[in-house]
Short mmCIF file of N, CA and C in Angstrom, two decimals:
data_model
loop_
_atom_site.label_atom_id
_atom_site.label_comp_id
_atom_site.label_asym_id
_atom_site.label_seq_id
_atom_site.Cartn_x
_atom_site.Cartn_y
_atom_site.Cartn_z
N MET T 1 69.20 -10.92 -112.21
CA MET T 1 68.87 -11.86 -113.03
C MET T 1 68.90 -13.13 -112.18
N SER T 2 67.69 -13.92 -112.11
CA SER T 2 67.43 -14.99 -111.30
C SER T 2 67.55 -16.33 -112.19
N GLY T 3 67.88 -17.48 -111.62
CA GLY T 3 67.93 -18.70 -112.26
C GLY T 3 66.70 -19.52 -112.07
N ASP T 4 65.52 -18.92 -111.46
CA ASP T 4 64.39 -19.51 -111.23
C ASP T 4 63.52 -19.42 -112.25
N THR T 5 63.78 -19.09 -113.46
CA THR T 5 62.83 -18.87 -114.67
C THR T 5 62.54 -20.17 -115.04
N PRO T 6 61.35 -20.43 -115.66
CA PRO T 6 60.83 -21.76 -116.08
C PRO T 6 61.67 -22.24 -117.39
N GLU T 7 62.23 -21.40 -118.01
CA GLU T 7 63.16 -21.94 -119.07
C GLU T 7 64.43 -22.59 -118.67
N TYR T 8 64.82 -22.24 -117.40
CA TYR T 8 66.01 -23.09 -116.90
C TYR T 8 65.52 -24.20 -115.91
N ALA T 9 64.32 -24.11 -115.42
CA ALA T 9 64.03 -25.07 -114.35
C ALA T 9 63.74 -26.40 -114.97
N ALA T 10 63.34 -26.42 -116.25
CA ALA T 10 63.19 -27.82 -116.82
C ALA T 10 64.46 -28.41 -117.36
N LEU T 11 65.61 -27.67 -117.36
CA LEU T 11 66.83 -28.11 -117.87
C LEU T 11 67.63 -28.91 -116.81
N SER T 12 68.34 -30.02 -117.34
CA SER T 12 69.34 -30.70 -116.47
C SER T 12 70.43 -29.86 -116.12
N ASP T 13 71.26 -30.30 -115.06
CA ASP T 13 72.44 -29.68 -114.66
C ASP T 13 73.37 -29.60 -115.81
N GLY T 14 73.59 -30.81 -116.53
CA GLY T 14 74.43 -30.95 -117.58
C GLY T 14 74.13 -29.94 -118.68
N ALA T 15 72.87 -29.80 -119.10
CA ALA T 15 72.38 -28.88 -120.11
C ALA T 15 72.80 -27.32 -119.73
N LEU T 16 72.74 -27.19 -118.34
CA LEU T 16 72.93 -25.75 -117.84
C LEU T 16 74.46 -25.62 -117.87
N MET T 17 75.28 -26.54 -117.77
CA MET T 17 76.74 -26.49 -117.87
C MET T 17 77.02 -26.09 -119.29
N VAL T 18 76.53 -26.68 -120.18
CA VAL T 18 76.71 -26.38 -121.75
C VAL T 18 76.26 -24.95 -122.01
N LEU T 19 75.17 -24.68 -121.60
CA LEU T 19 74.60 -23.28 -121.85
C LEU T 19 75.63 -22.23 -121.33
N PHE T 20 76.02 -22.44 -120.05
CA PHE T 20 77.00 -21.46 -119.45
C PHE T 20 78.38 -21.60 -120.21
N ALA T 21 78.87 -22.61 -120.59
CA ALA T 21 79.93 -22.71 -121.39
C ALA T 21 79.81 -21.93 -122.75
N ASN T 22 78.66 -21.80 -123.15
CA ASN T 22 78.39 -20.99 -124.52
C ASN T 22 77.98 -19.64 -124.16
N GLY T 23 78.26 -19.09 -122.88
CA GLY T 23 78.00 -17.74 -122.56
C GLY T 23 76.66 -17.21 -122.09
N ASP T 24 75.84 -18.28 -121.63
CA ASP T 24 74.57 -18.00 -121.17
C ASP T 24 74.60 -17.66 -119.65
N PRO T 25 74.48 -16.38 -119.14
CA PRO T 25 74.76 -16.05 -117.66
C PRO T 25 73.63 -16.48 -116.76
N GLY T 26 72.40 -16.64 -117.52
CA GLY T 26 71.09 -17.16 -116.79
C GLY T 26 71.42 -18.68 -116.34
N ALA T 27 72.02 -19.41 -117.26
CA ALA T 27 72.40 -20.72 -116.92
C ALA T 27 73.13 -20.96 -115.65
N SER T 28 74.21 -19.91 -115.59
CA SER T 28 75.09 -20.00 -114.45
C SER T 28 74.25 -19.68 -113.05
N ALA T 29 73.48 -18.64 -113.17
CA ALA T 29 72.58 -18.33 -112.05
C ALA T 29 71.69 -19.59 -111.59
N ALA T 30 71.16 -20.15 -112.64
CA ALA T 30 70.21 -21.38 -112.25
C ALA T 30 70.99 -22.47 -111.72
N LEU T 31 72.12 -22.76 -112.22
CA LEU T 31 72.97 -23.96 -111.74
C LEU T 31 73.52 -23.51 -110.25
N THR T 32 73.93 -22.21 -110.09
CA THR T 32 74.37 -21.87 -108.76
C THR T 32 73.41 -21.95 -107.76
N ALA T 33 72.07 -21.63 -108.18
CA ALA T 33 70.94 -21.61 -107.10
C ALA T 33 70.72 -23.17 -106.84
N ARG T 34 70.86 -24.04 -107.69
CA ARG T 34 70.68 -25.50 -107.50
C ARG T 34 71.77 -26.05 -106.57
N LEU T 35 73.05 -25.76 -107.03
CA LEU T 35 74.27 -26.55 -106.58
C LEU T 35 74.83 -25.91 -105.19
N LEU T 36 74.87 -24.69 -105.13
CA LEU T 36 75.61 -23.95 -104.09
C LEU T 36 75.23 -24.20 -102.79
N PRO T 37 73.90 -24.28 -102.50
CA PRO T 37 73.43 -24.56 -101.09
C PRO T 37 73.81 -25.98 -100.71
N ARG T 38 73.72 -26.87 -101.59
CA ARG T 38 74.07 -28.21 -101.36
C ARG T 38 75.57 -28.37 -101.00
N ALA T 39 76.41 -27.62 -101.73
CA ALA T 39 77.78 -27.77 -101.54
C ALA T 39 78.20 -27.04 -100.14
N LEU T 40 77.45 -25.92 -99.93
CA LEU T 40 77.72 -25.38 -98.57
C LEU T 40 77.36 -26.19 -97.50
N ARG T 41 76.06 -26.73 -97.50
CA ARG T 41 75.66 -27.82 -96.46
C ARG T 41 76.63 -28.78 -96.24
N HIS T 42 77.06 -29.40 -97.25
CA HIS T 42 78.01 -30.66 -97.27
C HIS T 42 79.35 -30.17 -96.52
N ALA T 43 79.86 -29.05 -96.94
CA ALA T 43 81.20 -28.59 -96.46
C ALA T 43 80.98 -28.11 -94.92
N ALA T 44 79.84 -27.50 -94.67
CA ALA T 44 79.63 -27.07 -93.22
C ALA T 44 79.56 -28.27 -92.29
N ARG T 45 78.95 -29.31 -92.74
CA ARG T 45 78.62 -30.62 -91.92
C ARG T 45 80.02 -31.15 -91.77
N VAL T 46 80.93 -31.24 -92.74
CA VAL T 46 82.11 -31.88 -92.52
C VAL T 46 83.16 -31.15 -91.84
N LEU T 47 83.16 -29.74 -92.11
CA LEU T 47 84.17 -28.95 -91.53
C LEU T 47 83.88 -28.38 -90.17
N GLY T 48 82.46 -28.14 -89.91
CA GLY T 48 81.94 -27.50 -88.77
C GLY T 48 82.24 -26.02 -88.57
N ASP T 49 82.64 -25.37 -89.65
CA ASP T 49 83.00 -24.00 -89.63
C ASP T 49 82.27 -23.34 -90.86
N ARG T 50 81.45 -22.45 -90.57
CA ARG T 50 80.58 -21.94 -91.67
C ARG T 50 81.50 -21.05 -92.58
N ALA T 51 82.47 -20.26 -92.07
CA ALA T 51 83.34 -19.51 -92.96
C ALA T 51 84.12 -20.29 -93.68
N GLU T 52 84.73 -21.41 -93.22
CA GLU T 52 85.53 -22.30 -94.01
C GLU T 52 84.62 -23.07 -95.08
N ALA T 53 83.50 -23.34 -94.68
CA ALA T 53 82.44 -24.05 -95.60
C ALA T 53 82.22 -23.07 -96.68
N GLU T 54 81.87 -21.81 -96.49
CA GLU T 54 81.72 -20.86 -97.56
C GLU T 54 82.95 -20.92 -98.48
N ASP T 55 84.10 -20.88 -98.03
CA ASP T 55 85.48 -20.72 -98.85
C ASP T 55 85.42 -21.92 -99.73
N ILE T 56 85.10 -23.21 -99.17
CA ILE T 56 85.11 -24.44 -99.89
C ILE T 56 84.17 -24.46 -100.92
N ALA T 57 82.91 -24.04 -100.56
CA ALA T 57 81.81 -24.10 -101.58
C ALA T 57 82.18 -23.08 -102.74
N GLN T 58 82.72 -21.91 -102.46
CA GLN T 58 83.02 -20.94 -103.46
C GLN T 58 84.15 -21.58 -104.40
N GLU T 59 85.05 -22.16 -103.82
CA GLU T 59 86.33 -22.82 -104.58
C GLU T 59 85.69 -23.88 -105.58
N ALA T 60 84.93 -24.76 -104.84
CA ALA T 60 84.19 -25.76 -105.65
C ALA T 60 83.53 -25.20 -106.90
N MET T 61 82.72 -24.27 -106.62
CA MET T 61 81.98 -23.72 -107.66
C MET T 61 82.79 -23.07 -108.80
N LEU T 62 83.81 -22.40 -108.44
CA LEU T 62 84.89 -21.85 -109.46
C LEU T 62 85.56 -22.93 -110.27
N ARG T 63 85.75 -24.05 -109.56
CA ARG T 63 86.34 -25.10 -110.19
C ARG T 63 85.33 -25.74 -111.25
N LEU T 64 83.92 -25.80 -110.85
CA LEU T 64 83.02 -26.27 -111.83
C LEU T 64 82.97 -25.41 -113.13
N TRP T 65 82.99 -23.98 -112.72
CA TRP T 65 82.80 -23.04 -113.93
C TRP T 65 83.97 -23.24 -114.79
N ARG T 66 85.25 -23.53 -114.29
CA ARG T 66 86.46 -23.68 -115.10
C ARG T 66 86.22 -24.95 -116.01
N ALA T 67 85.53 -25.89 -115.34
CA ALA T 67 85.30 -27.24 -116.02
C ALA T 67 84.31 -27.03 -117.26
N ALA T 68 83.54 -26.09 -117.17
CA ALA T 68 82.35 -26.03 -118.11
C ALA T 68 82.65 -26.05 -119.54
N ALA T 69 83.80 -25.71 -119.84
CA ALA T 69 84.14 -25.40 -121.46
C ALA T 69 84.28 -26.96 -121.97
N GLY T 70 84.81 -27.81 -121.14
CA GLY T 70 85.04 -29.10 -121.53
C GLY T 70 83.93 -30.08 -121.19
N TRP T 71 82.90 -29.59 -120.52
CA TRP T 71 81.75 -30.52 -119.98
C TRP T 71 81.08 -31.38 -121.11
N ARG T 72 80.98 -32.60 -120.90
CA ARG T 72 80.32 -33.49 -121.82
C ARG T 72 78.96 -33.75 -121.17
N GLN T 73 77.98 -33.87 -122.13
CA GLN T 73 76.58 -34.22 -121.64
C GLN T 73 76.34 -35.64 -122.07
N ASP T 74 77.25 -36.60 -121.98
CA ASP T 74 76.98 -37.86 -122.42
C ASP T 74 76.74 -38.78 -121.16
N GLY T 75 76.45 -38.24 -119.99
CA GLY T 75 76.02 -38.97 -118.85
C GLY T 75 77.15 -39.59 -118.00
N ALA T 76 78.42 -39.24 -118.30
CA ALA T 76 79.60 -39.77 -117.63
C ALA T 76 79.56 -39.33 -116.15
N ALA T 77 79.44 -38.04 -116.09
CA ALA T 77 79.33 -37.50 -114.80
C ALA T 77 78.38 -36.35 -114.65
N GLN T 78 77.57 -36.31 -113.54
CA GLN T 78 76.67 -35.20 -113.46
C GLN T 78 77.29 -34.20 -112.58
N PRO T 79 77.05 -32.74 -113.02
CA PRO T 79 77.63 -31.70 -112.34
C PRO T 79 77.51 -31.79 -110.76
N ALA T 80 76.36 -32.21 -110.18
CA ALA T 80 76.19 -32.32 -108.75
C ALA T 80 77.18 -33.25 -108.03
N THR T 81 77.26 -34.47 -108.84
CA THR T 81 78.17 -35.56 -108.34
C THR T 81 79.73 -34.94 -108.33
N TRP T 82 79.81 -34.35 -109.51
CA TRP T 82 81.25 -33.88 -109.64
C TRP T 82 81.68 -32.80 -108.61
N LEU T 83 80.61 -32.00 -108.33
CA LEU T 83 80.85 -30.93 -107.36
C LEU T 83 81.06 -31.48 -105.92
N TYR T 84 80.15 -32.48 -105.63
CA TYR T 84 80.28 -33.12 -104.26
C TYR T 84 81.68 -33.67 -104.10
N ARG T 85 82.14 -34.29 -105.06
CA ARG T 85 83.44 -34.93 -105.01
C ARG T 85 84.48 -33.71 -104.66
N VAL T 86 84.48 -32.74 -105.50
CA VAL T 86 85.46 -31.64 -105.23
C VAL T 86 85.25 -31.23 -103.95
N VAL T 87 84.04 -30.84 -103.38
CA VAL T 87 83.88 -30.37 -101.96
C VAL T 87 84.52 -31.28 -101.00
N ALA T 88 84.21 -32.66 -101.11
CA ALA T 88 84.78 -33.63 -100.22
C ALA T 88 86.29 -33.69 -100.21
N ASN T 89 86.76 -33.41 -101.32
CA ASN T 89 88.27 -33.59 -101.44
C ASN T 89 88.93 -32.21 -100.87
N LEU T 90 88.17 -31.06 -101.12
CA LEU T 90 88.70 -29.93 -100.42
C LEU T 90 88.48 -29.82 -98.96
N CYS T 91 87.56 -30.58 -98.47
CA CYS T 91 87.21 -30.56 -97.13
C CYS T 91 88.25 -31.46 -96.42
N VAL T 92 88.59 -32.60 -97.00
CA VAL T 92 89.55 -33.56 -96.54
C VAL T 92 90.99 -32.81 -96.52
N ASP T 93 91.21 -32.03 -97.54
CA ASP T 93 92.56 -31.24 -97.56
C ASP T 93 92.52 -30.34 -96.33
N ARG T 94 91.43 -29.72 -96.20
CA ARG T 94 91.42 -28.61 -95.07
C ARG T 94 91.43 -29.11 -93.73
N LEU T 95 90.78 -30.30 -93.40
CA LEU T 95 90.85 -31.09 -92.22
C LEU T 95 92.31 -31.56 -91.93
N ARG T 96 92.87 -32.02 -92.95
CA ARG T 96 94.39 -32.49 -92.66
C ARG T 96 95.24 -31.53 -92.62
N ARG T 97 95.08 -30.23 -93.10
CA ARG T 97 95.85 -29.04 -92.76
C ARG T 97 95.69 -28.59 -91.23
N ARG T 98 94.49 -28.61 -90.81
CA ARG T 98 94.15 -28.00 -89.38
C ARG T 98 94.23 -29.18 -88.37
N GLY T 99 94.29 -30.39 -88.77
CA GLY T 99 94.30 -31.50 -87.72
C GLY T 99 92.73 -31.87 -87.52
N ARG T 100 92.52 -32.65 -86.51
CA ARG T 100 91.21 -33.19 -86.14
C ARG T 100 90.22 -31.96 -85.99
N ALA T 101 89.02 -32.10 -86.66
CA ALA T 101 87.98 -31.11 -86.68
C ALA T 101 87.43 -30.83 -85.21
N GLU T 102 87.24 -29.53 -85.02
CA GLU T 102 86.51 -29.21 -83.63
C GLU T 102 84.99 -29.43 -83.93
N PRO T 103 84.22 -29.34 -82.75
CA PRO T 103 82.78 -29.59 -82.91
C PRO T 103 82.26 -28.63 -84.01
N LEU T 104 81.20 -29.12 -84.52
CA LEU T 104 80.58 -28.40 -85.76
C LEU T 104 79.52 -27.45 -85.10
N ASP T 105 79.57 -26.18 -85.79
CA ASP T 105 78.40 -25.36 -85.71
C ASP T 105 77.12 -25.69 -86.43
N ASP T 106 76.02 -25.22 -86.13
CA ASP T 106 74.81 -25.56 -86.92
C ASP T 106 74.88 -24.64 -88.21
N PRO T 107 74.96 -25.21 -89.37
CA PRO T 107 75.04 -24.40 -90.63
C PRO T 107 73.77 -23.85 -90.98
N ASP T 108 72.60 -24.31 -90.46
CA ASP T 108 71.38 -23.84 -90.88
C ASP T 108 70.72 -22.93 -89.68
N ALA T 109 71.49 -22.17 -89.14
CA ALA T 109 71.16 -21.46 -87.87
C ALA T 109 70.42 -20.23 -88.21
N ALA T 110 69.65 -20.01 -89.26
CA ALA T 110 68.88 -18.89 -89.69
C ALA T 110 67.52 -19.00 -89.07
N ALA T 111 67.14 -17.99 -88.28
CA ALA T 111 65.91 -18.07 -87.50
C ALA T 111 64.76 -17.64 -88.47
N ASP T 112 63.71 -18.58 -88.54
CA ASP T 112 62.61 -18.37 -89.36
C ASP T 112 61.47 -17.87 -88.60
N GLY T 113 61.44 -17.91 -87.32
CA GLY T 113 60.40 -17.39 -86.48
C GLY T 113 59.32 -18.57 -86.36
N ALA T 114 59.41 -19.67 -86.98
CA ALA T 114 58.43 -20.76 -86.78
C ALA T 114 58.39 -21.26 -85.49
N PRO T 115 59.52 -22.18 -85.14
CA PRO T 115 59.26 -22.70 -83.71
C PRO T 115 59.63 -21.80 -82.58
N GLY T 116 59.10 -22.19 -81.46
CA GLY T 116 59.28 -21.30 -80.32
C GLY T 116 60.70 -21.44 -79.74
N ALA T 117 60.99 -20.65 -78.78
CA ALA T 117 62.32 -20.63 -78.24
C ALA T 117 62.79 -22.00 -77.68
N GLU T 118 61.83 -22.81 -77.01
CA GLU T 118 62.12 -23.93 -76.34
C GLU T 118 62.49 -25.04 -77.42
N ALA T 119 61.58 -25.14 -78.42
CA ALA T 119 61.80 -25.97 -79.53
C ALA T 119 63.17 -25.69 -80.25
N ARG T 120 63.34 -24.51 -80.40
CA ARG T 120 64.77 -24.10 -81.08
C ARG T 120 65.95 -24.63 -80.15
N MET T 121 65.71 -24.31 -78.86
CA MET T 121 66.85 -24.82 -77.94
C MET T 121 67.18 -26.35 -78.01
N VAL T 122 65.92 -27.14 -78.00
CA VAL T 122 66.01 -28.49 -78.08
C VAL T 122 66.78 -28.97 -79.43
N GLU T 123 66.22 -28.29 -80.31
CA GLU T 123 66.78 -28.77 -81.82
C GLU T 123 68.19 -28.28 -81.79
N ALA T 124 68.65 -27.17 -81.40
CA ALA T 124 70.11 -26.75 -81.29
C ALA T 124 70.91 -27.76 -80.52
N ASP T 125 70.36 -28.22 -79.30
CA ASP T 125 71.13 -29.25 -78.61
C ASP T 125 71.23 -30.52 -79.23
N ARG T 126 70.22 -30.79 -79.94
CA ARG T 126 70.17 -32.05 -80.88
C ARG T 126 71.20 -31.95 -82.02
N MET T 127 71.26 -30.86 -82.49
CA MET T 127 72.14 -30.68 -83.75
C MET T 127 73.57 -30.50 -83.23
N ALA T 128 73.97 -29.83 -82.02
CA ALA T 128 75.25 -29.83 -81.48
C ALA T 128 75.69 -31.22 -81.11
N ALA T 129 74.75 -32.11 -80.60
CA ALA T 129 75.31 -33.37 -80.24
C ALA T 129 75.49 -34.27 -81.42
N LEU T 130 74.71 -34.12 -82.53
CA LEU T 130 74.94 -34.91 -83.75
C LEU T 130 76.23 -34.29 -84.36
N ASP T 131 76.42 -33.09 -84.29
CA ASP T 131 77.65 -32.40 -84.95
C ASP T 131 78.94 -32.96 -84.24
N ALA T 132 78.88 -32.86 -82.98
CA ALA T 132 79.90 -33.37 -82.06
C ALA T 132 80.23 -34.87 -82.34
N ALA T 133 79.19 -35.69 -82.48
CA ALA T 133 79.31 -37.07 -82.61
C ALA T 133 79.97 -37.31 -84.10
N LEU T 134 79.41 -36.57 -85.11
CA LEU T 134 80.02 -36.52 -86.42
C LEU T 134 81.51 -36.34 -86.48
N ALA T 135 81.91 -35.24 -85.74
CA ALA T 135 83.21 -34.91 -85.66
C ALA T 135 84.15 -35.92 -85.11
N GLN T 136 83.61 -36.84 -84.39
CA GLN T 136 84.60 -37.96 -83.92
C GLN T 136 84.61 -39.00 -84.88
N LEU T 137 83.83 -39.05 -85.94
CA LEU T 137 83.98 -40.31 -86.92
C LEU T 137 85.11 -39.94 -87.82
N PRO T 138 85.82 -41.08 -88.22
CA PRO T 138 86.92 -41.00 -89.25
C PRO T 138 86.42 -40.25 -90.48
N GLU T 139 87.25 -39.56 -91.20
CA GLU T 139 86.79 -38.73 -92.26
C GLU T 139 85.91 -39.32 -93.24
N ARG T 140 86.24 -40.61 -93.81
CA ARG T 140 85.59 -41.24 -94.78
C ARG T 140 84.15 -41.68 -94.27
N GLN T 141 84.10 -42.01 -93.04
CA GLN T 141 82.72 -42.45 -92.50
C GLN T 141 81.89 -41.18 -92.32
N ARG T 142 82.39 -40.05 -91.78
CA ARG T 142 81.72 -38.83 -91.88
C ARG T 142 81.24 -38.45 -93.12
N GLN T 143 81.99 -38.47 -94.13
CA GLN T 143 81.62 -37.91 -95.48
C GLN T 143 80.29 -38.94 -95.95
N ALA T 144 80.62 -40.24 -95.71
CA ALA T 144 79.58 -41.21 -96.20
C ALA T 144 78.23 -40.95 -95.42
N VAL T 145 78.29 -40.82 -94.31
CA VAL T 145 77.05 -40.61 -93.35
C VAL T 145 76.52 -39.22 -93.72
N VAL T 146 77.20 -38.22 -93.98
CA VAL T 146 76.67 -36.95 -94.30
C VAL T 146 75.91 -36.95 -95.51
N LEU T 147 76.70 -37.54 -96.67
CA LEU T 147 76.01 -37.63 -97.95
C LEU T 147 74.91 -38.44 -98.20
N ARG T 148 74.90 -39.56 -97.39
CA ARG T 148 73.71 -40.53 -97.34
C ARG T 148 72.45 -39.99 -96.66
N HIS T 149 72.74 -39.70 -95.32
CA HIS T 149 71.63 -39.51 -94.29
C HIS T 149 71.27 -38.07 -94.20
N ILE T 150 72.13 -37.05 -94.54
CA ILE T 150 71.88 -35.68 -94.43
C ILE T 150 71.57 -35.16 -95.93
N GLU T 151 72.37 -35.44 -96.75
CA GLU T 151 72.21 -34.87 -98.13
C GLU T 151 71.22 -35.76 -98.92
N GLY T 152 71.03 -36.99 -98.47
CA GLY T 152 70.02 -37.91 -99.19
C GLY T 152 70.67 -38.45 -100.62
N LEU T 153 71.83 -38.45 -100.82
CA LEU T 153 72.26 -39.17 -102.07
C LEU T 153 72.20 -40.65 -101.87
N SER T 154 72.31 -41.28 -103.19
CA SER T 154 72.13 -42.77 -103.18
C SER T 154 73.64 -43.24 -102.98
N ASN T 155 73.69 -44.50 -102.66
CA ASN T 155 75.02 -45.33 -102.56
C ASN T 155 75.92 -45.06 -103.68
N PRO T 156 75.30 -45.34 -104.99
CA PRO T 156 76.03 -45.27 -106.19
C PRO T 156 76.66 -43.84 -106.36
N GLU T 157 75.91 -42.83 -105.98
CA GLU T 157 76.44 -41.57 -106.18
C GLU T 157 77.51 -41.10 -105.22
N ILE T 158 77.36 -41.65 -103.87
CA ILE T 158 78.33 -41.55 -102.83
C ILE T 158 79.73 -42.27 -103.31
N ALA T 159 79.54 -43.42 -103.88
CA ALA T 159 80.71 -44.23 -104.31
C ALA T 159 81.40 -43.40 -105.40
N GLU T 160 80.72 -42.84 -106.27
CA GLU T 160 81.50 -42.05 -107.21
C GLU T 160 82.14 -40.74 -106.70
N ILE T 161 81.41 -40.21 -105.82
CA ILE T 161 82.00 -39.00 -105.23
C ILE T 161 83.27 -39.32 -104.29
N LEU T 162 83.23 -40.42 -103.50
CA LEU T 162 84.29 -40.79 -102.75
C LEU T 162 85.38 -41.67 -103.46
N GLU T 163 84.91 -42.02 -104.61
CA GLU T 163 85.83 -42.91 -105.48
C GLU T 163 86.13 -44.29 -104.83
N VAL T 164 85.07 -44.98 -104.35
CA VAL T 164 85.19 -46.16 -103.77
C VAL T 164 84.02 -47.07 -104.26
N GLY T 165 84.01 -48.24 -103.90
CA GLY T 165 82.92 -49.11 -104.48
C GLY T 165 81.63 -48.96 -103.70
N VAL T 166 80.43 -49.36 -104.21
CA VAL T 166 79.14 -49.29 -103.45
C VAL T 166 79.23 -49.99 -102.10
N GLU T 167 79.92 -51.17 -102.18
CA GLU T 167 79.96 -52.03 -100.93
C GLU T 167 80.88 -51.24 -99.85
N ALA T 168 81.90 -50.58 -100.18
CA ALA T 168 82.56 -49.70 -99.27
C ALA T 168 81.64 -48.59 -98.75
N VAL T 169 80.98 -47.98 -99.55
CA VAL T 169 79.98 -46.99 -99.04
C VAL T 169 79.02 -47.56 -97.98
N GLU T 170 78.48 -48.75 -98.33
CA GLU T 170 77.44 -49.36 -97.43
C GLU T 170 78.23 -49.64 -96.08
N SER T 171 79.49 -50.13 -96.26
CA SER T 171 80.22 -50.40 -95.00
C SER T 171 80.61 -49.17 -94.17
N LEU T 172 80.96 -48.09 -94.92
CA LEU T 172 81.30 -46.76 -94.26
C LEU T 172 80.07 -46.21 -93.52
N THR T 173 78.93 -46.20 -94.15
CA THR T 173 77.76 -45.69 -93.61
C THR T 173 77.23 -46.58 -92.33
N ALA T 174 77.29 -47.82 -92.60
CA ALA T 174 76.88 -48.73 -91.39
C ALA T 174 77.77 -48.47 -90.27
N ARG T 175 78.99 -48.46 -90.39
CA ARG T 175 79.90 -48.32 -89.33
C ARG T 175 79.73 -46.94 -88.75
N GLY T 176 79.60 -45.87 -89.57
CA GLY T 176 79.39 -44.62 -89.06
C GLY T 176 77.97 -44.39 -88.24
N LYS T 177 77.00 -45.12 -88.77
CA LYS T 177 75.72 -45.06 -88.06
C LYS T 177 75.88 -45.75 -86.82
N ARG T 178 76.64 -46.83 -86.72
CA ARG T 178 76.70 -47.54 -85.37
C ARG T 178 77.44 -46.68 -84.32
N ALA T 179 78.60 -46.01 -84.88
CA ALA T 179 79.36 -45.20 -84.05
C ALA T 179 78.49 -43.99 -83.57
N LEU T 180 77.68 -43.28 -84.44
CA LEU T 180 77.03 -42.25 -83.94
C LEU T 180 75.92 -42.91 -82.96
N ALA T 181 75.22 -44.02 -83.14
CA ALA T 181 74.29 -44.39 -82.20
C ALA T 181 74.87 -44.61 -80.96
N ALA T 182 76.08 -45.15 -80.80
CA ALA T 182 76.70 -45.43 -79.58
C ALA T 182 77.05 -44.13 -78.93
N ALA T 183 77.60 -43.26 -79.71
CA ALA T 183 78.01 -41.81 -79.17
C ALA T 183 76.81 -41.13 -78.63
N LEU T 184 75.73 -41.32 -79.26
CA LEU T 184 74.47 -40.54 -78.80
C LEU T 184 73.60 -41.27 -77.85
N ALA T 185 73.68 -42.55 -77.60
CA ALA T 185 72.88 -43.47 -76.85
C ALA T 185 72.69 -42.89 -75.39
N THR T 186 73.64 -42.44 -74.89
CA THR T 186 73.72 -42.00 -73.54
C THR T 186 72.94 -40.57 -73.15
N GLN T 187 72.76 -39.94 -74.42
CA GLN T 187 72.18 -38.57 -74.27
C GLN T 187 70.79 -38.44 -74.77
N LYS T 188 70.14 -39.68 -75.04
CA LYS T 188 68.80 -39.75 -75.50
C LYS T 188 67.83 -38.99 -74.63
N GLU T 189 67.85 -39.12 -73.30
CA GLU T 189 66.98 -38.36 -72.39
C GLU T 189 67.21 -36.85 -72.35
N ALA T 190 68.54 -36.58 -72.36
CA ALA T 190 68.85 -35.23 -72.24
C ALA T 190 68.50 -34.46 -73.45
N LEU T 191 68.27 -35.31 -74.63
CA LEU T 191 68.11 -34.52 -75.99
C LEU T 191 66.60 -34.42 -76.28
N GLY T 192 65.91 -35.00 -75.39
CA GLY T 192 64.30 -35.04 -75.40
C GLY T 192 63.82 -36.19 -76.16
N TYR T 193 64.65 -37.43 -76.30
CA TYR T 193 64.14 -38.47 -76.92
C TYR T 193 63.68 -39.67 -76.04
N GLY T 194 64.02 -39.50 -74.82
CA GLY T 194 63.57 -40.50 -73.77
C GLY T 194 62.13 -40.35 -73.28
N TYR T 195 61.45 -39.56 -73.83
CA TYR T 195 60.00 -39.31 -73.26
C TYR T 195 59.06 -40.21 -74.18
#
């Protein structure tokens, strides 16, 4: 049973939550197909460990399903925003339990066969450098930068997820970007950006 059917594609995430709460398994599949990859990417970027990210994404989705029965479609919260907040909080808890994060693995390391070996190696080096620089950021800056510049969320969405004001998000992302630029500045040529 796939969630890609046209009858579900046109529905909002909130509508799918209500359908799931009313026993529609197709709604669950559709919403999982939409939200699980995002939750997994975010957790992998923050934690740097694919297995831990899978655990976090699974736990967050379970919490989403448990919340479905009481879900309101009044626009107060979107399922994706709610899920990002849960993932962010679970990641922070995990990072605090294990101490400072190790360098991040590439969460998108599936080989498509599209780029050649050299291009893949250059891209892997770039991702490793970015992940290492991200791992050095304070937790809140890392969350804000990943949500804004990797996941593409808006500042108001990030503010809701991190439970801070929009101005705080702007400050966190600006400081995070400056720190990343400084950390990566000496590596431009080695990463193929100096040409």
